[in-house]
Structure formats: C-alpha cells, structure tokens
mmCIF file of C-alpha atoms and ligand atoms in Angstrom:
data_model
loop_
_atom_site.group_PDB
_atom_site.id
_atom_site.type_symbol
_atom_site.label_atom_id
_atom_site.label_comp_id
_atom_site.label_asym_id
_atom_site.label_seq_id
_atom_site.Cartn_x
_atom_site.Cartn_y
_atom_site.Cartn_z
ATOM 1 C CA UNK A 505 14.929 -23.849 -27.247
ATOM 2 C CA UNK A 506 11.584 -25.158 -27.941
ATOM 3 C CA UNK A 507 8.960 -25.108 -25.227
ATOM 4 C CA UNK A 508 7.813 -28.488 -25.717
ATOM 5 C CA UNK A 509 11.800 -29.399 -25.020
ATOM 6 C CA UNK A 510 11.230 -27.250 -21.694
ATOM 7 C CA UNK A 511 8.203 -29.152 -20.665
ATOM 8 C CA UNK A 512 9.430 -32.549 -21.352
ATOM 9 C CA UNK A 513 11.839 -31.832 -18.091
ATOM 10 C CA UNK A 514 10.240 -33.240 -15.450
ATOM 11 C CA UNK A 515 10.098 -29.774 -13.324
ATOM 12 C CA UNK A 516 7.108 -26.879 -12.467
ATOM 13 C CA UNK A 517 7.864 -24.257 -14.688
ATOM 14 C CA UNK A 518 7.661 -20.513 -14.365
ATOM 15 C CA UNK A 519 7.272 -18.007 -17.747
ATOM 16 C CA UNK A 520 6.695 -14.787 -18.128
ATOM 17 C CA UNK A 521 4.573 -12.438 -20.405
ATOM 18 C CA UNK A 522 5.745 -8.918 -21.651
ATOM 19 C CA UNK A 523 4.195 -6.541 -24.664
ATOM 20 C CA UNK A 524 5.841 -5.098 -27.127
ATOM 21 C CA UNK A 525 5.839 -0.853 -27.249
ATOM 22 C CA UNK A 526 2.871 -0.081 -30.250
ATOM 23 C CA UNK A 527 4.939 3.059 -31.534
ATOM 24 C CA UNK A 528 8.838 3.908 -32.216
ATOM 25 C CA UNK A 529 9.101 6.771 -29.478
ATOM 26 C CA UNK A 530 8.529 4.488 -26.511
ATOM 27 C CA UNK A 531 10.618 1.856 -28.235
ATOM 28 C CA UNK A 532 13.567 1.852 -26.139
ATOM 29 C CA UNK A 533 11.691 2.713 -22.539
ATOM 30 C CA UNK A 534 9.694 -0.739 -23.530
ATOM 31 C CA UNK A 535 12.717 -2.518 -24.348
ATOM 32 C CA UNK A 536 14.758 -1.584 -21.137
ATOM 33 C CA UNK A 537 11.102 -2.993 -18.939
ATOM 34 C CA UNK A 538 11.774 -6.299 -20.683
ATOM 35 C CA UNK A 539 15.560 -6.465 -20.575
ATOM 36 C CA UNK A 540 14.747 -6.322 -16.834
ATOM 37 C CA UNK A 541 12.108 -8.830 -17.025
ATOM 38 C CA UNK A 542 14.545 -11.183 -18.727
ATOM 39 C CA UNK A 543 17.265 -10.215 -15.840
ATOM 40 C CA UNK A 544 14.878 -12.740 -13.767
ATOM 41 C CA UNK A 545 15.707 -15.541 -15.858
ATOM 42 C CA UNK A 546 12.182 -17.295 -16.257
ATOM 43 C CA UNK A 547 11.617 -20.831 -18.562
ATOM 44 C CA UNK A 548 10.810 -18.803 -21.500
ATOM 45 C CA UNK A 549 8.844 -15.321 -21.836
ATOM 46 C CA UNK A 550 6.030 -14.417 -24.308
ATOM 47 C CA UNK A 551 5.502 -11.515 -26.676
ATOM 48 C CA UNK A 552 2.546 -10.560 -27.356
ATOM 49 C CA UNK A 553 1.079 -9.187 -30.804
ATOM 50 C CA UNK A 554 -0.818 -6.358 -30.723
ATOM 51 C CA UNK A 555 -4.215 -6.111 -31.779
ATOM 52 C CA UNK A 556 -4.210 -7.040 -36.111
ATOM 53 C CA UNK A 557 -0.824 -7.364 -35.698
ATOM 54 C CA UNK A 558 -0.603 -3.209 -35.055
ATOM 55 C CA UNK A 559 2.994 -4.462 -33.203
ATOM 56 C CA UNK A 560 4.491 -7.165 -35.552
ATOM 57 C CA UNK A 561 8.185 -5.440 -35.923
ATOM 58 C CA UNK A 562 8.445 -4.655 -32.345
ATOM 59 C CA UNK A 563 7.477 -7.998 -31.278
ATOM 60 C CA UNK A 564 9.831 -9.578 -33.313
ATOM 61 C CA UNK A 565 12.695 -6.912 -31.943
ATOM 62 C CA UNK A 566 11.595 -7.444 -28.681
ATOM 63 C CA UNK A 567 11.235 -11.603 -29.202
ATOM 64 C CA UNK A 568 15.177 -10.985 -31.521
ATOM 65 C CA UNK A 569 16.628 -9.087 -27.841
ATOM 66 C CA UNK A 570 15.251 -12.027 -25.568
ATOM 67 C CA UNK A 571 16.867 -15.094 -27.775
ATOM 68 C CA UNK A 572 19.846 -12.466 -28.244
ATOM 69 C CA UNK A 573 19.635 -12.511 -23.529
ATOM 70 C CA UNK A 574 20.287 -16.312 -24.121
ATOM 71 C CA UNK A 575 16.867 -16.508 -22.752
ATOM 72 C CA UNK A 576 14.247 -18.335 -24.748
ATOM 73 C CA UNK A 577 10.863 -16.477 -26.373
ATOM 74 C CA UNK A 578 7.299 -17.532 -27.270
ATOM 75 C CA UNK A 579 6.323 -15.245 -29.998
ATOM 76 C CA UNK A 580 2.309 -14.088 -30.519
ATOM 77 C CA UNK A 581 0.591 -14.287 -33.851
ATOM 78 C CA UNK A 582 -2.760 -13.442 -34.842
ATOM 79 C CA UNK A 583 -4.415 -14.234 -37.766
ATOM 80 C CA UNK A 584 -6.953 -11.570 -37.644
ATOM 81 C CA UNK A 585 -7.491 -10.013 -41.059
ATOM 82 C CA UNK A 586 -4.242 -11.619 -41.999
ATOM 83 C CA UNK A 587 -2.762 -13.013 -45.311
ATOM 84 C CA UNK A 588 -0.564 -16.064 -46.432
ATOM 85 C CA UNK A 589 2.150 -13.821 -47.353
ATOM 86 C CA UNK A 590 1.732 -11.262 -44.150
ATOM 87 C CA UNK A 591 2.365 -14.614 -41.929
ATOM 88 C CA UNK A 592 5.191 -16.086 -43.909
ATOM 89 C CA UNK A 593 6.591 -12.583 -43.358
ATOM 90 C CA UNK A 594 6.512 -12.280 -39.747
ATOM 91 C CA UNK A 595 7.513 -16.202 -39.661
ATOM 92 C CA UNK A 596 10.422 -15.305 -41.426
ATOM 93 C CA UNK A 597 11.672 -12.465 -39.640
ATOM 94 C CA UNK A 598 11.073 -14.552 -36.690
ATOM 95 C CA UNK A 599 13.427 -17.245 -37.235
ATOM 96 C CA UNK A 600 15.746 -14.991 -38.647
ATOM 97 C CA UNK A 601 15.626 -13.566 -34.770
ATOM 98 C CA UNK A 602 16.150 -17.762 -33.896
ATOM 99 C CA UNK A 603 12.494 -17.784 -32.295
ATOM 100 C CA UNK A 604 11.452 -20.859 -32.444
ATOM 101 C CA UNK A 605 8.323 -20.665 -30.289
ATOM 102 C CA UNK A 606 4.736 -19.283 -32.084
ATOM 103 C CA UNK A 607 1.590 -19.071 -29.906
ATOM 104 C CA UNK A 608 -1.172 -19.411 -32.946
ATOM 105 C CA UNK A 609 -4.076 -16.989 -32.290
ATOM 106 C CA UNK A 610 -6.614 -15.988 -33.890
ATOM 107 C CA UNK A 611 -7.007 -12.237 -32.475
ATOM 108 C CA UNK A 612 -9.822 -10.331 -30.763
ATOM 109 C CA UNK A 613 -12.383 -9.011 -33.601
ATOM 110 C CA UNK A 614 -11.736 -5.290 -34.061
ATOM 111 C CA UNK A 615 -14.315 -2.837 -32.711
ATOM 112 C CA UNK A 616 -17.847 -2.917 -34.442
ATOM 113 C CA UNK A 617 -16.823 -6.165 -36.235
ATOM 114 C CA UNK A 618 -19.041 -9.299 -35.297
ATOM 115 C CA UNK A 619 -18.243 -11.969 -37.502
ATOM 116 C CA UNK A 620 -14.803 -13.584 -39.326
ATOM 117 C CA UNK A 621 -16.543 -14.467 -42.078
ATOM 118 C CA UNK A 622 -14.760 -11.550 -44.513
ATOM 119 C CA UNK A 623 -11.284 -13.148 -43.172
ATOM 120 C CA UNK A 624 -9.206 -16.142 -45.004
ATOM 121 C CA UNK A 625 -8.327 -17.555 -41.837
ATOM 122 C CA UNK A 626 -11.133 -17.354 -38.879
ATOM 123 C CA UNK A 627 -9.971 -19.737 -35.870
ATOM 124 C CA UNK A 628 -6.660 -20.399 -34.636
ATOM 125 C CA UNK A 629 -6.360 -23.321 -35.518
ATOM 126 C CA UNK A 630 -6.569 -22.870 -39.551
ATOM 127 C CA UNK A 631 -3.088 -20.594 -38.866
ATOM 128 C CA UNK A 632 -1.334 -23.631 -37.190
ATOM 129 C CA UNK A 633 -0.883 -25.753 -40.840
ATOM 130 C CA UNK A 634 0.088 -22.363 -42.161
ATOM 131 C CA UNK A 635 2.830 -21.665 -39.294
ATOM 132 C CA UNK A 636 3.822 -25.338 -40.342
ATOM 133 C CA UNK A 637 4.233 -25.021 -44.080
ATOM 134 C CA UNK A 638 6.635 -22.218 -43.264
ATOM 135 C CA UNK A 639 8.717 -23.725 -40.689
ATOM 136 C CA UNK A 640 9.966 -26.111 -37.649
ATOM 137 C CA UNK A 641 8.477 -23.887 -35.119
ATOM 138 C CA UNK A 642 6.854 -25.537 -31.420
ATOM 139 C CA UNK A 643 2.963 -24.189 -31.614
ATOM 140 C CA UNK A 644 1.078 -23.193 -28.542
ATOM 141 C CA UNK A 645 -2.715 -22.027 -28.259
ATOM 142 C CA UNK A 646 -4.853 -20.352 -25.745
ATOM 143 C CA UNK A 647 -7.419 -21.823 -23.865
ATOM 144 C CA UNK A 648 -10.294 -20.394 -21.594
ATOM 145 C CA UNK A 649 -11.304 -21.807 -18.272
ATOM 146 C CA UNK A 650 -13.775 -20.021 -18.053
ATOM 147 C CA UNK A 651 -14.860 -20.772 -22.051
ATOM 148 C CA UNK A 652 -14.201 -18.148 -24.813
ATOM 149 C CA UNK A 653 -17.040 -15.260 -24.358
ATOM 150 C CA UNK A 654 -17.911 -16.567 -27.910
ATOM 151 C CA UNK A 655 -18.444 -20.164 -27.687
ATOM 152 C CA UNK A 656 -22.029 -20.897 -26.743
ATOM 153 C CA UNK A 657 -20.985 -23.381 -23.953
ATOM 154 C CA UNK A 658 -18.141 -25.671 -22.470
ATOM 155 C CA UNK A 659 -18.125 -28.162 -24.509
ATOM 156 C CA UNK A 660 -18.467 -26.252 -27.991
ATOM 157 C CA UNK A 661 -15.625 -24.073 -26.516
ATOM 158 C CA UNK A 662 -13.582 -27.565 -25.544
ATOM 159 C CA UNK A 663 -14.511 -28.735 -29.472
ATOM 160 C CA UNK A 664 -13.025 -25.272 -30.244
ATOM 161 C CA UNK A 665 -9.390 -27.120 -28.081
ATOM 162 C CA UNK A 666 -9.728 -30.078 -29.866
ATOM 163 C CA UNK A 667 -9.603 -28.926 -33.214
ATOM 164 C CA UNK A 668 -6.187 -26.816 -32.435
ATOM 165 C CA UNK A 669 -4.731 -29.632 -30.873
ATOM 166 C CA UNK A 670 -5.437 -31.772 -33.760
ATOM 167 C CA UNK A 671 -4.203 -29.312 -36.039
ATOM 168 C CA UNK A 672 -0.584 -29.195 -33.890
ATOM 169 C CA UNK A 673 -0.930 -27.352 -31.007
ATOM 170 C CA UNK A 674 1.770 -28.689 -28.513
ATOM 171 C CA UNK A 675 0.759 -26.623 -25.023
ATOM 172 C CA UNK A 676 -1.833 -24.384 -24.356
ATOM 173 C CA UNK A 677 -1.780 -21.351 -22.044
ATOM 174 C CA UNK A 678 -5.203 -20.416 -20.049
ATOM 175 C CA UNK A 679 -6.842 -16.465 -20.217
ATOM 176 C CA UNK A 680 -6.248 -15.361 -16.738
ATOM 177 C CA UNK A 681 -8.413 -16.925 -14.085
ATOM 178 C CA UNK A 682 -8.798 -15.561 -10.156
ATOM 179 C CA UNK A 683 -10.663 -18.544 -8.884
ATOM 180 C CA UNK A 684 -8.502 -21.642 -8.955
ATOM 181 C CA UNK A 685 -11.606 -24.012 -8.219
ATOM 182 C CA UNK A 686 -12.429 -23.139 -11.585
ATOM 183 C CA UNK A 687 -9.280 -24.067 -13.274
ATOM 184 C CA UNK A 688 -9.361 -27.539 -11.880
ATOM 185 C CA UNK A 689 -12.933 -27.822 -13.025
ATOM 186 C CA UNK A 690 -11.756 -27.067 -16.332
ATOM 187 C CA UNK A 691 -8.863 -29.297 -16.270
ATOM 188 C CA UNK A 692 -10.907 -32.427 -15.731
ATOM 189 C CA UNK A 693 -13.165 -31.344 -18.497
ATOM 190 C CA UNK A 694 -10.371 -30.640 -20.564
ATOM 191 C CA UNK A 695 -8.715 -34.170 -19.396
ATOM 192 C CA UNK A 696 -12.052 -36.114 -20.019
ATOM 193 C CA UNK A 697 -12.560 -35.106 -23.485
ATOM 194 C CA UNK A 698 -9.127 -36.232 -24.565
ATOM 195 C CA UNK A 699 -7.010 -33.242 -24.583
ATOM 196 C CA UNK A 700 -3.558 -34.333 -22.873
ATOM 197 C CA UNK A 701 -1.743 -31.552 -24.005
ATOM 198 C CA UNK A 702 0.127 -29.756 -21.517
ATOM 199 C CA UNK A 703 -1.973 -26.754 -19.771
ATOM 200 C CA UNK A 704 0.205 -23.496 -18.944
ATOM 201 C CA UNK A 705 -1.955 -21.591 -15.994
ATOM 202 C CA UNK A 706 -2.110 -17.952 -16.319
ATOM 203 C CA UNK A 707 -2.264 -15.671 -13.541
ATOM 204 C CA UNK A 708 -1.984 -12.030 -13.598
ATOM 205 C CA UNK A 709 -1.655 -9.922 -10.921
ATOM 206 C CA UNK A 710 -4.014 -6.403 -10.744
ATOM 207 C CA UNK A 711 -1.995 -4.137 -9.309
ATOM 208 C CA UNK A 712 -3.654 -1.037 -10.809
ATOM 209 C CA UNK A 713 -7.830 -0.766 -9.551
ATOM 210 C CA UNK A 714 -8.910 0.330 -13.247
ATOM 211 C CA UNK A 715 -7.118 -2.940 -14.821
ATOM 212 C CA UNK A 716 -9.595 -5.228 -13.576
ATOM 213 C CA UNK A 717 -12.446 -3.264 -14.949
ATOM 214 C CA UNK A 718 -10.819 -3.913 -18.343
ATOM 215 C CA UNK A 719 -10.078 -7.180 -17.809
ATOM 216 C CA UNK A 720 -13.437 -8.540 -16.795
ATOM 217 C CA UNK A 721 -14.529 -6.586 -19.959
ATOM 218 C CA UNK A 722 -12.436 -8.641 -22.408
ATOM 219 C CA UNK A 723 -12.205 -12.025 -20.554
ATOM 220 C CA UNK A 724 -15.449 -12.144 -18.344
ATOM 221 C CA UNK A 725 -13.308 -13.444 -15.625
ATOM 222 C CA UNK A 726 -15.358 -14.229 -12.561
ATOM 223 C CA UNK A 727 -13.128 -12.024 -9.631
ATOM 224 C CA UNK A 728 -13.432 -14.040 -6.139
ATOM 225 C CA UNK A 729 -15.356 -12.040 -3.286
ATOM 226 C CA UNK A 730 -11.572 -12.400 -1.679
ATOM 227 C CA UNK A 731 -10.102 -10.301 -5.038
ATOM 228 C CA UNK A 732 -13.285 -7.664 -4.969
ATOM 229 C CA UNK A 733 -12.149 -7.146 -0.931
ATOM 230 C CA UNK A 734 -8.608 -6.250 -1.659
ATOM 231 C CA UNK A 735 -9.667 -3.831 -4.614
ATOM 232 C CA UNK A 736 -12.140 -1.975 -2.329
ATOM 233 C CA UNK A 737 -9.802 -1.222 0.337
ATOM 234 C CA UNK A 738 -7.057 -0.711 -2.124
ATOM 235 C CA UNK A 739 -8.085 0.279 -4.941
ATOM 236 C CA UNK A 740 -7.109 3.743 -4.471
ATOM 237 C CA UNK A 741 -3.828 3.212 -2.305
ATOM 238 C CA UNK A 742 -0.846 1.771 -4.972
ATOM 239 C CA UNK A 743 1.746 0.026 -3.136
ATOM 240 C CA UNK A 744 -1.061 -1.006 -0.822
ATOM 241 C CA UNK A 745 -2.730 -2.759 -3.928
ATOM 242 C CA UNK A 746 0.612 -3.959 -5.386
ATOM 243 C CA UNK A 747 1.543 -6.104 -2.725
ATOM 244 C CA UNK A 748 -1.465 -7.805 -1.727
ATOM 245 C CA UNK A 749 -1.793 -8.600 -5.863
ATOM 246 C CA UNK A 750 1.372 -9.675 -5.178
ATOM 247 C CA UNK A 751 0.424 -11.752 -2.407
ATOM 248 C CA UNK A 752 -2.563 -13.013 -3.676
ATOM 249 C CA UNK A 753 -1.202 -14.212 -7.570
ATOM 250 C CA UNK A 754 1.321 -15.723 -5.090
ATOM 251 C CA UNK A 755 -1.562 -17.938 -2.948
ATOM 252 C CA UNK A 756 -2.533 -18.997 -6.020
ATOM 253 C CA UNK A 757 0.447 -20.153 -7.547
ATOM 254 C CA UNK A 758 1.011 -22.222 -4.388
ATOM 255 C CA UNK A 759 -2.200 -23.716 -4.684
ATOM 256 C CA UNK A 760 -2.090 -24.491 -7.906
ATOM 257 C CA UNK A 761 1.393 -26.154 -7.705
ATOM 258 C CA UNK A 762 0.549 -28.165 -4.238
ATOM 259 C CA UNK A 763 -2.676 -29.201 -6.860
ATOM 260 C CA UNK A 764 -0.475 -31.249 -8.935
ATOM 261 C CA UNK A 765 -0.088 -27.943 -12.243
ATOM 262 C CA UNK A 766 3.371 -28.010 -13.196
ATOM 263 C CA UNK A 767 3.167 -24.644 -15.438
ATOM 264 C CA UNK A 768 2.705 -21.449 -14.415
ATOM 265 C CA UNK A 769 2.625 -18.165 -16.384
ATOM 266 C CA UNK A 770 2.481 -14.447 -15.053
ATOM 267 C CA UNK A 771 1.154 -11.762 -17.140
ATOM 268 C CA UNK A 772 3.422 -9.037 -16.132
ATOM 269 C CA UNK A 773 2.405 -6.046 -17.788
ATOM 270 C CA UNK A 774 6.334 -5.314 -18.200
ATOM 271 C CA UNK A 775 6.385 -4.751 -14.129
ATOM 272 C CA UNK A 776 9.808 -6.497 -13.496
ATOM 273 C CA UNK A 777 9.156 -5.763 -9.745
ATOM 274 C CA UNK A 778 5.928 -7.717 -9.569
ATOM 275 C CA UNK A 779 7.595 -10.507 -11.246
ATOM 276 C CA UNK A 780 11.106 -10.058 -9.365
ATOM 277 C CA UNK A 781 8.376 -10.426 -5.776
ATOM 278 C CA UNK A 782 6.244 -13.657 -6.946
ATOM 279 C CA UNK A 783 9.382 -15.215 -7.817
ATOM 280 C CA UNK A 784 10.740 -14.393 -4.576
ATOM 281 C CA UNK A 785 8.137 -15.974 -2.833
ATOM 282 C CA UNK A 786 8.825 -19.330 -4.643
ATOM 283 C CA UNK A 787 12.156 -19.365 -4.484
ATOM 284 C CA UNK A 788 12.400 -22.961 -2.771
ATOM 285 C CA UNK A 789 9.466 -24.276 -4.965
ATOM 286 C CA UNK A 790 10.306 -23.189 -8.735
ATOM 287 C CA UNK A 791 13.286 -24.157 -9.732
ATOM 288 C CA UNK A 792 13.980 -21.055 -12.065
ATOM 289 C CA UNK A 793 12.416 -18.453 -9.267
ATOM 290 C CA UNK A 794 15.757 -19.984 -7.176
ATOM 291 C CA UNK A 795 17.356 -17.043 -5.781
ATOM 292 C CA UNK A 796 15.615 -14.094 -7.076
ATOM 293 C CA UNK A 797 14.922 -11.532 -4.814
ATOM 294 C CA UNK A 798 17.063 -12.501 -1.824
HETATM 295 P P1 LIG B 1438 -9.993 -19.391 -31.600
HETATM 296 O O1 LIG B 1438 -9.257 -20.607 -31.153
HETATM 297 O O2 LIG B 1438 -10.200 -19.224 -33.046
HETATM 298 O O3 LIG B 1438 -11.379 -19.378 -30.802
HETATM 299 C C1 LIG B 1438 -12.265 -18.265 -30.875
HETATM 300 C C2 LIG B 1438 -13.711 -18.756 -30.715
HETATM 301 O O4 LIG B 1438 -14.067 -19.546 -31.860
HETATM 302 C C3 LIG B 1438 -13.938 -19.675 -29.515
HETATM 303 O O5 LIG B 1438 -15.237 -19.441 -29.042
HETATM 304 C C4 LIG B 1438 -13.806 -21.071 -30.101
HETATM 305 O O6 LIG B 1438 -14.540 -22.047 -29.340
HETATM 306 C C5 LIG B 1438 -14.422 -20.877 -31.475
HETATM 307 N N1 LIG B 1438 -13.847 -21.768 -32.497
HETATM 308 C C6 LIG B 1438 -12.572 -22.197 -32.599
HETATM 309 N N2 LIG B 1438 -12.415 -22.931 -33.710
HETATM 310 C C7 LIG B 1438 -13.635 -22.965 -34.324
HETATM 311 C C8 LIG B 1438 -14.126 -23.532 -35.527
HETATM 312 N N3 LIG B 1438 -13.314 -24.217 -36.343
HETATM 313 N N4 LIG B 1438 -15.436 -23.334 -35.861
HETATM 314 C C9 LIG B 1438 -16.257 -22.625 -35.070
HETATM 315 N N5 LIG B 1438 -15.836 -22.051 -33.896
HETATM 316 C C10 LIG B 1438 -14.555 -22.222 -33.543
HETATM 317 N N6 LIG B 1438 -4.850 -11.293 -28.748
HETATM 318 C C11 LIG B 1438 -4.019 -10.524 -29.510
HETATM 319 O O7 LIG B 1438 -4.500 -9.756 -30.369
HETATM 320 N N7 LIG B 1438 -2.654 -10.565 -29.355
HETATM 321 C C12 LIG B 1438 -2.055 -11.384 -28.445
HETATM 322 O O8 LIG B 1438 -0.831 -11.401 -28.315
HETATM 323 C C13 LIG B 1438 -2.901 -12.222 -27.624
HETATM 324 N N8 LIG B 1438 -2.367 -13.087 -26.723
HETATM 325 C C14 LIG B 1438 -3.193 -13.933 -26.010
HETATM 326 C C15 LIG B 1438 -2.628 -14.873 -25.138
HETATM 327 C C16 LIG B 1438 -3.438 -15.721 -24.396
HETATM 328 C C17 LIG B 1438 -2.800 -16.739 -23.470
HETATM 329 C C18 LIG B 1438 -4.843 -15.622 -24.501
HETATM 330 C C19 LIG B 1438 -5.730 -16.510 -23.659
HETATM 331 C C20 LIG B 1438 -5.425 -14.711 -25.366
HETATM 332 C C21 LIG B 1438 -4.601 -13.854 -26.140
HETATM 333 N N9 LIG B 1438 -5.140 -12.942 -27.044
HETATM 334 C C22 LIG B 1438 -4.311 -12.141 -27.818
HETATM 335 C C23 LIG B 1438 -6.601 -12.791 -27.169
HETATM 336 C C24 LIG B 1438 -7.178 -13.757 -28.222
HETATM 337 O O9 LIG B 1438 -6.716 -13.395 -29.495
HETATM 338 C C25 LIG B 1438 -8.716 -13.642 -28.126
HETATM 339 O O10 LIG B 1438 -9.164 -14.252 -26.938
HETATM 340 C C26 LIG B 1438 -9.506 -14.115 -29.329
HETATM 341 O O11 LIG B 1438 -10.845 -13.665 -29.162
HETATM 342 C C27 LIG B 1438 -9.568 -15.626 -29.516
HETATM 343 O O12 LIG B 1438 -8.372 -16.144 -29.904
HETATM 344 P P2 LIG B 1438 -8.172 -17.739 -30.018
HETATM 345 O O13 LIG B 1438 -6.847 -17.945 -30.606
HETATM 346 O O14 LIG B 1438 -8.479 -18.389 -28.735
HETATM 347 O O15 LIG B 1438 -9.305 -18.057 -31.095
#
C-alpha cells in the first residue's frame, strides 16, 4: 500500500524503522529482529540503505520479507555516488519485491569527502524525477528540525524542502529530535513557507549510553538537560537506561500527539522490545499500537 494512501486516513499513525544486516553471515539473525518487529504490526516500516548503498540486496530482501508479512515497507535509497542504471536496478528489484514506497536520499558524504560535486546526482531531490521515470512508486524525503549540519541556516535548509517537494516528495520524515519545542518551531517554519506536505516525527529511543555520542555526531541533535540526566545516572546500568528511554520517547510521543502531529516514527535499531513497550504505552491512543503488549 502506498504511504500517501495510509496518511490520507484520517488517524495518528505509528511506523517503524529497521536496518538491513551489511554482510551475508548475520543475514538471517537480522532478518529474524525484523520478522519480530513486523509481529507488532505498525502502519508501514522503513529500511534503511546503508551507507553508498553498501546494503542494497539486503534491503530489498529485508523490504521483499515485510510486503511478503502482509505488512507494508518504505524502502531507503541514496543517491550517493550513484548511477542511472545502479537506481533503475535497485528500483526494479524493488517492485519486483511489490515495494511501492521509496524514501529519496541523497546519502551522508563518505569519510574525507567534502563536496558532491564529482557525483551525477548531488541532492535528493534530483533522484526523485529519476525514481519517477522508472516507476509508480509514493516518494518520501527527510527533513531536519534542527536544519541539515550542511545548510548554512533555516531557511536555506527549508529552500533545500522546497525543492524536494516540488520535485514529488509526498511526506517527509524528521532526523531524530529530543526537544519537542523544537519540532513545533520547525513546523510553523516549515508551514509558513508553504510546505503542506505531511511531516512524519522521528523519535528514537537511546537505550545504549555510547549511541548518543554517535548520534549527536552525525545529526547535531541538541539532547534536553532532562535526556543528559537520565544518561548520567544510567548510562552505565542497561535495563535501567532502557526503560526510562523507553519512558521518555514515550512522553514525547504523547506530547507530540496531544500537539495536534498525527505521524509518528520510531527508530528502532531492530529492538522489537523497545518498540513492543512504546506501543504498549499507547495502546488506547494509536490505533495500530491497540493491543500490543497487554
Ligand atoms: P539533501 O536533501 O540533498 O540535502 C543535503 C543538504 O543539501 C542540505 O543542507 C540541503 O539544504 C542542501 N540542498 C538540498 N538541495 C539542494 C540544492 N539543490 N542545492 C544546494 N543545496 C541543496 N543515509 C543513508 O545513507 N541511508 C539511509 O537509509 C538513511 N536514512 C535516513 C532517514 C532519515 C529520516 C534521515 C533524516 C536521514 C537518513 N539518512 C540516511 C541520512 C541522510 O542521507 C543524510 O542526512 C544526508 O547528509 C542528507 O540527505 P538528504 O536526502 O536530506 O539530502
């Protein structure tokens, strides 16, 4: 089913993100994470596409095994270093698996690389005709609340929006964000410029101390006073940490819903558990999180 079919319901929505395994060996560990990540029966779950598209096969066998659940998938393409004929590749083996959902990306630059100008396609949104010419697929995008560490401010980052959207981009999905103030910030800039696409809200939670070092790293997320608290006293006590990330990505949900956001999406890192608990918690507010857990 096509996500834009999903979000035309008028109900909050709840999806999930998993990664594909990046070598053959852990292939069928990886797949049995996700299987149980589909068990929970979200709106749709998202495969992601590892770095230069290092994954592609396995994230169309893992995207093939979710359609195959009955349950629908949101495949991840970069365009990173890519060619015409590498895309129509993966687009083809992807409908051949009856995705029907892309999320057009452009990729993180590899290591020691500071500029796309060697590449034929440098922004996200010159892959969305391309994803076009080569089938009927429903396009989503990323967006930044907290702007793209590239773009030089805001509004050249909300330009950045407006050009994907133009090009076709039917949702977007935000980079993880701890502080919801600054979401809804973001959402009236977002609003005020024009952009009336539909805004998925992505919230991950950190149950492992060492993941948020990483994270800030690649998204310069700002992490809450609140967030910093939990990780000192935590940090080094597991189960401790899981459930107040738990709790937390759960406070924020609630917020976020009672705020009017109709679309939520929880980085899961492949922890069905995590997933399995935050649905729990809304079982009487998301439809699709009905009964889980009980
Ligand atoms: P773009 O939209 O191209 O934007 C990148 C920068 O260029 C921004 O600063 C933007 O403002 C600017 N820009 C955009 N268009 C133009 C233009 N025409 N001219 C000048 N500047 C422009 N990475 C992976 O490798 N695999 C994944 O599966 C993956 N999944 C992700 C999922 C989500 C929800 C998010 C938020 C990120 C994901 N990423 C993934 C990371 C993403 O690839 C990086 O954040 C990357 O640096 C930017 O990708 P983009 O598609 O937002 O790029």
């Amino acid at each position: 089913m096509k996500i834009s079919e999903i979000y035309k319901e008028d109900k909050p929505t709840l999806s999930l993100e998993v990664f594909p395994p990046k070598t053959s060996e852990v292939f069928d560990k990886v797949s049995s994470a996700v299987n149980e990540v589909a068990d929970l029966k979200p709106d749709f779950m998202s495969v992601t596409y590892g770095a230069a598209g290092s994954t592609r096969k396995y994230t169309t066998a893992i995207a093939s095994d979710i359609e195959k659940k009955g349950e629908t998938a949101l495949a991840h393409l970069t365009c990173v270093n890519a060619s015409e004929e590498k895309i129509k590749d993966q687009l083809d083996s992807l409908k051949a698996a009856g995705v029907e959902n892309i999320l057009a990306l452009r990729g993180d630059l590899p290591e020691g690389v500071e500029s796309t100008d060697e590449w034929i396609y440098k922004h996200a949104s010159e892959l969305i005709p391309v994803i076009k010419k080569y089938g009927d697929f429903c396009i989503g995008c990323a967006c930044y609340p907290e702007k793209h560490p590239e773009s030089a401010d805001m509004r050249a980052d909300i330009e950045g929006i407006k050009m994907k959207v133009d090009a076709g981009c039917e949702f977007l999905t935000t980079q993880m964000f701890f502080d919801n103030d600054l979401f809804y910030n973001y959402m009236y800039k977002l609003r005020e410029s024009g952009v009336s696409t539909p805004v998925t809200a992505g919230i991950m939670p950190v149950t492992r101390a060492n993941q948020m070092a990483r994270i800030i790293k690649l998204s310069q997320a700002f992490v809450p006073r609140r967030y910093v608290a939990i990780l000192d006293r935590y940090g080094d006590k597991p189960e401790a940490l899981k459930q107040a990330a738990i709790a937390y990505a759960t406070d924020q949900i609630i917020d976020l819903l009672a705020n009017g956001i109709e679309h939520i999406h929880i980085y899961t890192m492949n922890k069905a558990d995590v997933a399995e608990k935050i649905m729990a918690n809304l079982s009487d507010i998301i439809p699709s999180c009905a009964d889980k857990g009980r």
